[in-house]
Coordinates of C-alpha atoms in Angstrom, one line a residue:
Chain A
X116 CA 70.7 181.2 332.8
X117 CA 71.5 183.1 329.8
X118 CA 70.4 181.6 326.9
X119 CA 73.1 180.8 324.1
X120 CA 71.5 180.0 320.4
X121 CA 68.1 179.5 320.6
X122 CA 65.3 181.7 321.8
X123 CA 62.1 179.5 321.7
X124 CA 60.3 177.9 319.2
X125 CA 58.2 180.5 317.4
X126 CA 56.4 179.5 314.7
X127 CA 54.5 176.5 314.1
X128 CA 52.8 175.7 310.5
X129 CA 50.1 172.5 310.6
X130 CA 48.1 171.2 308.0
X131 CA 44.5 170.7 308.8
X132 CA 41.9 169.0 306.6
X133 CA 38.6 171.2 307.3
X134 CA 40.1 175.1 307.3
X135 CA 36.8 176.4 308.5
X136 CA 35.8 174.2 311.4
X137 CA 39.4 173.9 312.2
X138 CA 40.2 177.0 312.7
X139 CA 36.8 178.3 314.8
X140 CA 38.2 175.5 317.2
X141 CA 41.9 177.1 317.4
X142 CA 39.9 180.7 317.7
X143 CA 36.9 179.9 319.8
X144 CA 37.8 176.8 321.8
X145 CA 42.0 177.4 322.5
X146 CA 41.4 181.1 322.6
X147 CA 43.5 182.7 319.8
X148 CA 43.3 185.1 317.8
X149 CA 43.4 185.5 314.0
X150 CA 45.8 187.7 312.9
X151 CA 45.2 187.8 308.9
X152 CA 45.7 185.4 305.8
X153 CA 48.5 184.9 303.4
X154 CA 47.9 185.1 299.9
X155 CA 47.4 181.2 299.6
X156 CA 44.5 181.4 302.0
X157 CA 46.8 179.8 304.8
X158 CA 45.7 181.4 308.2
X159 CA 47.6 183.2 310.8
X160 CA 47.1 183.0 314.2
X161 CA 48.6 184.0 318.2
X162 CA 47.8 184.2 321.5
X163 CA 47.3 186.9 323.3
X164 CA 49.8 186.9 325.3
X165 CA 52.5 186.8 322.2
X166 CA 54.2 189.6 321.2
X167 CA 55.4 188.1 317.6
X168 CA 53.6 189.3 314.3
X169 CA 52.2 185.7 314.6
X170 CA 52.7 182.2 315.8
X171 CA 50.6 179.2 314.8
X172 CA 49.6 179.2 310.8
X173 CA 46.7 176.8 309.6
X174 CA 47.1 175.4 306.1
X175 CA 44.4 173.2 304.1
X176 CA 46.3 169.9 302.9
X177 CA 45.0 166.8 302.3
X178 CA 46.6 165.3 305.1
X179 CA 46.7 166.7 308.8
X180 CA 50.4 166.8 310.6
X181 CA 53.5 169.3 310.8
X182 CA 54.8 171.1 307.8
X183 CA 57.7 172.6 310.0
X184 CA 59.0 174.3 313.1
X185 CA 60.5 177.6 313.8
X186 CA 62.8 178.4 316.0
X187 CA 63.3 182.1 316.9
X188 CA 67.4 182.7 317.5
X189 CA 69.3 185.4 319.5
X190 CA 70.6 187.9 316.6
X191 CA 71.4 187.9 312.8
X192 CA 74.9 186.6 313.5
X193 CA 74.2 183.2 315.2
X194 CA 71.2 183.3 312.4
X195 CA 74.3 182.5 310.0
X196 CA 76.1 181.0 312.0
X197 CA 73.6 177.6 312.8
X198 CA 73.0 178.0 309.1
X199 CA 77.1 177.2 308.3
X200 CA 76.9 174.7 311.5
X201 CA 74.3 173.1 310.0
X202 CA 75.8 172.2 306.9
X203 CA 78.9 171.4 308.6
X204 CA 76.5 169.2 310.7
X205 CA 75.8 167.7 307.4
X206 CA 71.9 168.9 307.0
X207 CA 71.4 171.0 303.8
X208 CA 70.1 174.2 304.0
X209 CA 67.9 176.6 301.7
X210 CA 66.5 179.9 302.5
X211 CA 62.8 179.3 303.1
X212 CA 60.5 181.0 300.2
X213 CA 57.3 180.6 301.4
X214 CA 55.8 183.8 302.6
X215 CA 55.5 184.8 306.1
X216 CA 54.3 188.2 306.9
X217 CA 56.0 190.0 309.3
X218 CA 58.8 187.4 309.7
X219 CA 62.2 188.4 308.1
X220 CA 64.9 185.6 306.6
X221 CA 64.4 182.0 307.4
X222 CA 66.9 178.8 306.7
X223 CA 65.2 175.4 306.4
X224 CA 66.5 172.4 307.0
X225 CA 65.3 168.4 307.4
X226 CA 66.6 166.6 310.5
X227 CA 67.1 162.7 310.0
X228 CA 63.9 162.1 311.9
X229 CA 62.1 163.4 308.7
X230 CA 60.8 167.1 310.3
X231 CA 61.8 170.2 308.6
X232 CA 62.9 173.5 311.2
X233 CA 63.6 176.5 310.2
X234 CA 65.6 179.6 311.7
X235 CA 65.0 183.2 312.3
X236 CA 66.3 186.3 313.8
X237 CA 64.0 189.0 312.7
X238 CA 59.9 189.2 313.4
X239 CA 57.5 192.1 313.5
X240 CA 55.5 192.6 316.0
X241 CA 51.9 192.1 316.3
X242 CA 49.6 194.6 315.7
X243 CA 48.3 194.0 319.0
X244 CA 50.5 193.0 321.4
X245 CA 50.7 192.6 325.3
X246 CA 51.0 195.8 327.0
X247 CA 54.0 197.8 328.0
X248 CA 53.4 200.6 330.8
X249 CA 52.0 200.3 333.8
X250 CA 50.8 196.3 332.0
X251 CA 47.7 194.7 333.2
X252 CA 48.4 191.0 333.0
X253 CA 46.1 191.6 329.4
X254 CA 44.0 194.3 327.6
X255 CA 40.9 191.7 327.1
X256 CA 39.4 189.0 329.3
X257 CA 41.4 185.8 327.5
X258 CA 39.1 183.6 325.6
X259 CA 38.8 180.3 325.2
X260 CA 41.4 178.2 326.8
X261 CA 43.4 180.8 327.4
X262 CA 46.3 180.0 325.8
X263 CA 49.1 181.9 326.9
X264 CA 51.7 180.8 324.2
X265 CA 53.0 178.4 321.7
X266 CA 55.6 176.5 324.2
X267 CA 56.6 173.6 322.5
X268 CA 56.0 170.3 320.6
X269 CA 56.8 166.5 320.3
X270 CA 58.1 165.1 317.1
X271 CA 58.3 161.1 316.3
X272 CA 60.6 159.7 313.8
X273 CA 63.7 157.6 313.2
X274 CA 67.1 158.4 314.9
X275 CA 66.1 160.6 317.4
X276 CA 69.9 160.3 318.7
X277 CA 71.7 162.5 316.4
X278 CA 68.6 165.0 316.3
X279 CA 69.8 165.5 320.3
X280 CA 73.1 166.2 319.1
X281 CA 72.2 168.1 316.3
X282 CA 70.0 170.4 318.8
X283 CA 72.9 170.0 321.4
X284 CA 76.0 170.9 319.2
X285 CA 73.9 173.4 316.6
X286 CA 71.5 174.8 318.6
X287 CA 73.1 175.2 321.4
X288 CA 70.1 173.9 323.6
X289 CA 70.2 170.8 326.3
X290 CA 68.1 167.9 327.3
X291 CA 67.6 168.2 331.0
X292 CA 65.8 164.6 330.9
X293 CA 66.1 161.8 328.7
X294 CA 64.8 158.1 328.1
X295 CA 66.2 154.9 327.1
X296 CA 66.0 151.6 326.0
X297 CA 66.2 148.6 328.0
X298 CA 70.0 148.5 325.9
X299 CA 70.8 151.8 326.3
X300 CA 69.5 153.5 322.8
X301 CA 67.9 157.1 323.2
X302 CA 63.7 156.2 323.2
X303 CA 62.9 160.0 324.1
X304 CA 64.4 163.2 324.5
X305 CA 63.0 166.9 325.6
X306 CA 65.3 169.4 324.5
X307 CA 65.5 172.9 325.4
X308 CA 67.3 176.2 324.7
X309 CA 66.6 177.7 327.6
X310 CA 64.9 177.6 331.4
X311 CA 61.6 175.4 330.4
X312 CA 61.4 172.0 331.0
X313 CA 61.3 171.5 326.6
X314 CA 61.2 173.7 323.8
X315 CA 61.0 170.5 321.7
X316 CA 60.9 166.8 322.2
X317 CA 61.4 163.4 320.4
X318 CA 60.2 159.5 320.7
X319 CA 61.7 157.4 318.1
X320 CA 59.4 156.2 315.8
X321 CA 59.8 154.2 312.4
X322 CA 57.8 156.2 310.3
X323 CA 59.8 159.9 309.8
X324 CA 58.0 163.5 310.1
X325 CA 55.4 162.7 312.4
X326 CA 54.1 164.8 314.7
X327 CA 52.8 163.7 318.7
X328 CA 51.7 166.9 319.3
X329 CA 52.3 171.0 320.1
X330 CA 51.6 172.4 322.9
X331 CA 50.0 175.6 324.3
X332 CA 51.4 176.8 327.7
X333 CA 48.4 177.8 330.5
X334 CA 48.7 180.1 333.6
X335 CA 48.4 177.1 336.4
X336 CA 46.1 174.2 337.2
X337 CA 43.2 176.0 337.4
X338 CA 43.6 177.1 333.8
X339 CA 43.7 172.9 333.0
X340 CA 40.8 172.3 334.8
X341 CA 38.8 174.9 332.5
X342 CA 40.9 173.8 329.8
X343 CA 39.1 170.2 331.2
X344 CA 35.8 172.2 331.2
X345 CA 35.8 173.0 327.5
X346 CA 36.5 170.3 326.5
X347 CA 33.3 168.5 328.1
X348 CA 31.5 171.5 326.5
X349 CA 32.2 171.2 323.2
X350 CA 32.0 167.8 323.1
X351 CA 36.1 167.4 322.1
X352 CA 38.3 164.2 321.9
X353 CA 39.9 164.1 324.9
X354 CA 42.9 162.0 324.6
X355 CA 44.8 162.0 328.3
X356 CA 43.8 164.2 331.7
X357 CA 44.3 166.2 333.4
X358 CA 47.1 165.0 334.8
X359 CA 50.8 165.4 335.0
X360 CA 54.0 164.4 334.1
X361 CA 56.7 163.2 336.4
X362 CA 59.0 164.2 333.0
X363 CA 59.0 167.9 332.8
X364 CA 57.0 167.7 335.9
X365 CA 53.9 169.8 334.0
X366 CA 50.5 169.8 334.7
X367 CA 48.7 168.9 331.0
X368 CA 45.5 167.7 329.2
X369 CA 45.7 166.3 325.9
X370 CA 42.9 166.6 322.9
X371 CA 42.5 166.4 319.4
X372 CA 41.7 169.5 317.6
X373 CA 38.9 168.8 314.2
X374 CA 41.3 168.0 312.3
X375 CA 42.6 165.0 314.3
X376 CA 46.1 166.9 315.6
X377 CA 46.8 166.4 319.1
X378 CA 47.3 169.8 321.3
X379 CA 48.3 169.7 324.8
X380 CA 47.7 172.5 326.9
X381 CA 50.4 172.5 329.2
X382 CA 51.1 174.2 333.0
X383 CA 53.6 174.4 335.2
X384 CA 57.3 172.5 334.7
X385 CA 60.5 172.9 336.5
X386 CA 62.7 175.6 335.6
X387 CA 65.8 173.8 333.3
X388 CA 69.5 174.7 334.2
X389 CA 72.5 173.8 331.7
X390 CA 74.4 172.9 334.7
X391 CA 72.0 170.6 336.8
X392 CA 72.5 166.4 336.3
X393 CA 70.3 164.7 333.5
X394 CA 67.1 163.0 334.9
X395 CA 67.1 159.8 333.4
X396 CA 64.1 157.2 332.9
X397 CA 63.9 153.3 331.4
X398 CA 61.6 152.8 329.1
X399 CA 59.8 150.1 331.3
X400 CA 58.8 153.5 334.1
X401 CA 58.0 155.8 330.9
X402 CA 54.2 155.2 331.2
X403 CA 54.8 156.8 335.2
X404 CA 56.7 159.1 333.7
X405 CA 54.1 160.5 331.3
X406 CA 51.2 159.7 333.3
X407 CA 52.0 160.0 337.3
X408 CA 48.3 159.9 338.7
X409 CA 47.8 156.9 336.6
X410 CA 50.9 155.2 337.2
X411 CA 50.6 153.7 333.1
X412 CA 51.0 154.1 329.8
X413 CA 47.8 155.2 327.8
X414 CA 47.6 152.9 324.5
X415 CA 46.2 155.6 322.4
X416 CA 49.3 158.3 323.4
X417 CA 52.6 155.9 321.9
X418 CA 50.9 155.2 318.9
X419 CA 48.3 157.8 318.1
X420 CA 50.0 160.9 315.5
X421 CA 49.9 163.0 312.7
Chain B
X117 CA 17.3 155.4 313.3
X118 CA 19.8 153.0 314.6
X119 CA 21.5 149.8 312.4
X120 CA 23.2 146.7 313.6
X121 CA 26.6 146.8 312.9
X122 CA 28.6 143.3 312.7
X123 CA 32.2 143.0 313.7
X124 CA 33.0 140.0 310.8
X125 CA 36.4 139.1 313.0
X126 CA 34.4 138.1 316.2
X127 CA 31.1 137.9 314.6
X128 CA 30.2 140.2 317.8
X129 CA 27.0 142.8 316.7
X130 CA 26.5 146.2 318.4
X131 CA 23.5 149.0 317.1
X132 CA 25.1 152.4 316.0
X133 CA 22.8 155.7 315.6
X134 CA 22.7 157.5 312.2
X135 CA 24.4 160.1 313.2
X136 CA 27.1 158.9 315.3
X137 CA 30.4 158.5 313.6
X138 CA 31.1 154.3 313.9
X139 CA 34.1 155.3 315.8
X140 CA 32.3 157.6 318.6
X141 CA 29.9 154.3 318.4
X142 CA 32.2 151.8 318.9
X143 CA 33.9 153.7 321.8
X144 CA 30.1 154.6 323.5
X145 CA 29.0 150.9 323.2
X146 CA 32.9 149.3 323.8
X147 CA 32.4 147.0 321.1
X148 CA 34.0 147.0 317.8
X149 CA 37.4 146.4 316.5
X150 CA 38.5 150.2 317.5
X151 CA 39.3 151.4 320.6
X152 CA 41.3 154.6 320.3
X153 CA 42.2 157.5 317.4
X154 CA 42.2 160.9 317.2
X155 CA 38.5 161.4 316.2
X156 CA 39.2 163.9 313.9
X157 CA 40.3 161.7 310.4
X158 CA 44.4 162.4 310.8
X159 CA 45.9 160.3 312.7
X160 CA 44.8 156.6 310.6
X161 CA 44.0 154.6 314.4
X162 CA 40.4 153.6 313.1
X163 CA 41.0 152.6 309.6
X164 CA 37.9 149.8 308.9
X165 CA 36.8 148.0 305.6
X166 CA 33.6 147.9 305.4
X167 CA 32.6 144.8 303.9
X168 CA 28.5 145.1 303.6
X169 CA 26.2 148.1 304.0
X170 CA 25.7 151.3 303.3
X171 CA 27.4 154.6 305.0
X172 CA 28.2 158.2 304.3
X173 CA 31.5 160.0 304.9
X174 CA 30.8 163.0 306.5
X175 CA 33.9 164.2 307.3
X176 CA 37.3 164.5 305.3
X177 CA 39.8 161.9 305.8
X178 CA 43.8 162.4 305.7
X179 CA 45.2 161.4 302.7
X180 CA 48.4 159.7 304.5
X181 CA 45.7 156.4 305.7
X182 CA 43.1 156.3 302.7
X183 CA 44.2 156.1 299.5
X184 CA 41.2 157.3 296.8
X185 CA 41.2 153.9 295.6
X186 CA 40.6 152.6 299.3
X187 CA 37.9 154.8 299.7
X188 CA 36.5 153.6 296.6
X189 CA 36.8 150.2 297.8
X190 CA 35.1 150.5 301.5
X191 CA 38.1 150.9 303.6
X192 CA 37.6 154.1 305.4
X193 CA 38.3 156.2 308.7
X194 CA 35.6 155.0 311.0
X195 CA 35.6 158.3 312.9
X196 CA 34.5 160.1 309.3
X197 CA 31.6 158.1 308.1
X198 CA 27.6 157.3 309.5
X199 CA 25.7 154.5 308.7
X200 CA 23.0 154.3 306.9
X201 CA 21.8 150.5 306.8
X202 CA 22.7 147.6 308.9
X203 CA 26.7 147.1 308.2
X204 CA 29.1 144.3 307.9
X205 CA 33.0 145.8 309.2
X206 CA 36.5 144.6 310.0
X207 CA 39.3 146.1 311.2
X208 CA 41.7 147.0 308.1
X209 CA 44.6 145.1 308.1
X210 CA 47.5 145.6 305.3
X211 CA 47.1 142.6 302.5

């Protein structure tokens, strides 16, 4: 399947409370790499398997959570085109100003659920980047986790409905499986723009801007079992796994970075086609759906976000 | 060095180690009013008062949960502070 609008989502920015321990975790622990620092002292950061100038950028704050999400699109046109949509849409839209090396123009918008995204065409590429001729699957022995790339996250907030349509009739992406009340009102959506299960997802939430957490995508099961491995190591929060999900059907451990963000490093997934039925789940199965070797709902993973 | 720590809601008592965080002692010993959070200070899931005792905050807490004033006042991020004598706790609950 071609995709339409929306490439992937490229760029995440999180705030973390302790910089230094913070970001030895996201280096040494999940296996990035640091790419450089901004002139506010924010850090940069990819995986190696990224071709991008950079992906994931740490900034000290006061309080941990999501500053926003950046979604890479297809060409400069459709760049201005979701940014008239948009407005159209009703969501007002600025150019973002704060500096990001190596990426070119961004729009930034707030959705109703309280999350700003942004938009981009245009984004160097890394210094070091996977290679090109004759490619070995990498140029170093992965670190770490072995985080392969930034493939998606889970936002809560309010009215999580017209977020799908905004992503739906803006975006141009789909939501191959969805989940509703016991009265029919959207609970949870994954969205994507193209063949993975989700680029992003939502749970509605009262409180807006919150994030559930972002996700690293692994090579396979094996790759979640070290994941598992680390973990135990370096003595982390574990919050749920391994295991997998029914929804998305992915293979996944969740854990709490130092700064008390949840990552999931993620595996696996069926392959999503514009064209296929929508799997649908009731709220009352969404525990199986989340959890299938445990068959329930973990309290901690509903309520638990920053 | 370990200190008694009391829950005041259930009266129930459980010994925490000086350098476990209360909320890595509370979930070791499955006692206390906390059973999950994000360990890490963001996410608000272990916010305590602390009604007697001394402790130390080792680690920062998220703005969004505790307030200056809070801090100030002995409601805190159990997964950020030690304690440092026998303690007196509840869970925090919103006045």
């Amino acid at each position: 399947m071609a995709i339409v609008k929306t490439i992937r989502p490229g760029l995440i920015q999180i705030r973390v409370l302790d910089l230094d321990e913070t970001l030895e975790f996201y280096k040494n622990v999940v296996g990035l790499d640091e790419v450089g620092r901004t002139s506010d002292g924010r850090v940069m950061l990819k995986t190696y398997d990224e071709f991008d100038h950079h992906s994931v950028v740490l900034r000290k704050a006061e309080e941990a959570g999501l500053d926003y999400v950046a979604f890479k699109v297809m060409d400069a046109e459709t760049l201005e085109q979701i940014k008239v949509d948009t407005e159209k849409f009703g969501y007002a839209v600025e150019e973002a100003t704060d500096e990001q090396p190596g990426f070119g123009k961004r729009y930034s918008t707030k959705l109703c659920t309280g999350h700003t995204i942004q938009f981009y065409n245009e984004v160097e590429l890394a210094a070091d980047y996977p290679m090109l001729k004759n490619p070995d699957p990498w140029k170093e022995e992965p670190r770490g986790m072995r985080a392969q790339r930034f493939d998606h996250l889970l936002c809560y907030g309010p009215n999580i409905a017209e977020a799908e349509r905004y992503f739906i009739e803006v975006l141009g992406m789909f939501a191959p499986e969805v989940c509703n009340t016991e009265d029919g009102k959207r609970f949870a959506t994954w969205l994507t723009g193209g063949n993975k299960a989700h680029d992003i997802a939502f749970v509605e939430y009262e409180q807006p801007g919150k994030m559930h957490h972002f996700a690293f995508y692994l090579q396979d099961w094996n790759d979640i079992g070290h994941a598992a491995d680390l973990i135990g190591k370096n003595r982390v929060k574990r919050d749920v796994g391994p295991t997998r999900h029914a929804i998305t059907r992915g293979q996944t451990i969740y854990f709490f970075e130092p700064s008390g963000n949840r990552i999931e490093t993620y595996a696996g997934g069926y392959a999503a086609y514009p064209d296929n039925p929508q799997r649908v789940w009731d709220v009352a199965e969404v525990g199986r759906g989340l959890f299938y070797y445990e068959g329930e709902l973990i309290p901690s993973f509903l309520s638990v976000v920053s | 060095m370990e200190y008694k720590v009391t829950d005041a809601t259930t009266g129930n008592t459980f010994m925490a180690d000086e350098n476990d965080s209360l909320f890595f002692a509370m979930r070791r010993k499955h006692e206390g009013p906390i059973t999950y959070g994000c360990g890490g200070g963001g996410c608000g899931a272990c916010k305590i008062e602390i009604l007697d005792g001394n402790f130390e905050i080792f680690k920062k807490m998220s703005r969004a949960h505790v307030s200056e004033q809070e801090q100030d006042s002995g409601i805190v991020l159990a997964c950020c502070v030690k304690p440092k004598s026998n303690l007196t706790l509840k869970k925090f609950s919103q006045k």
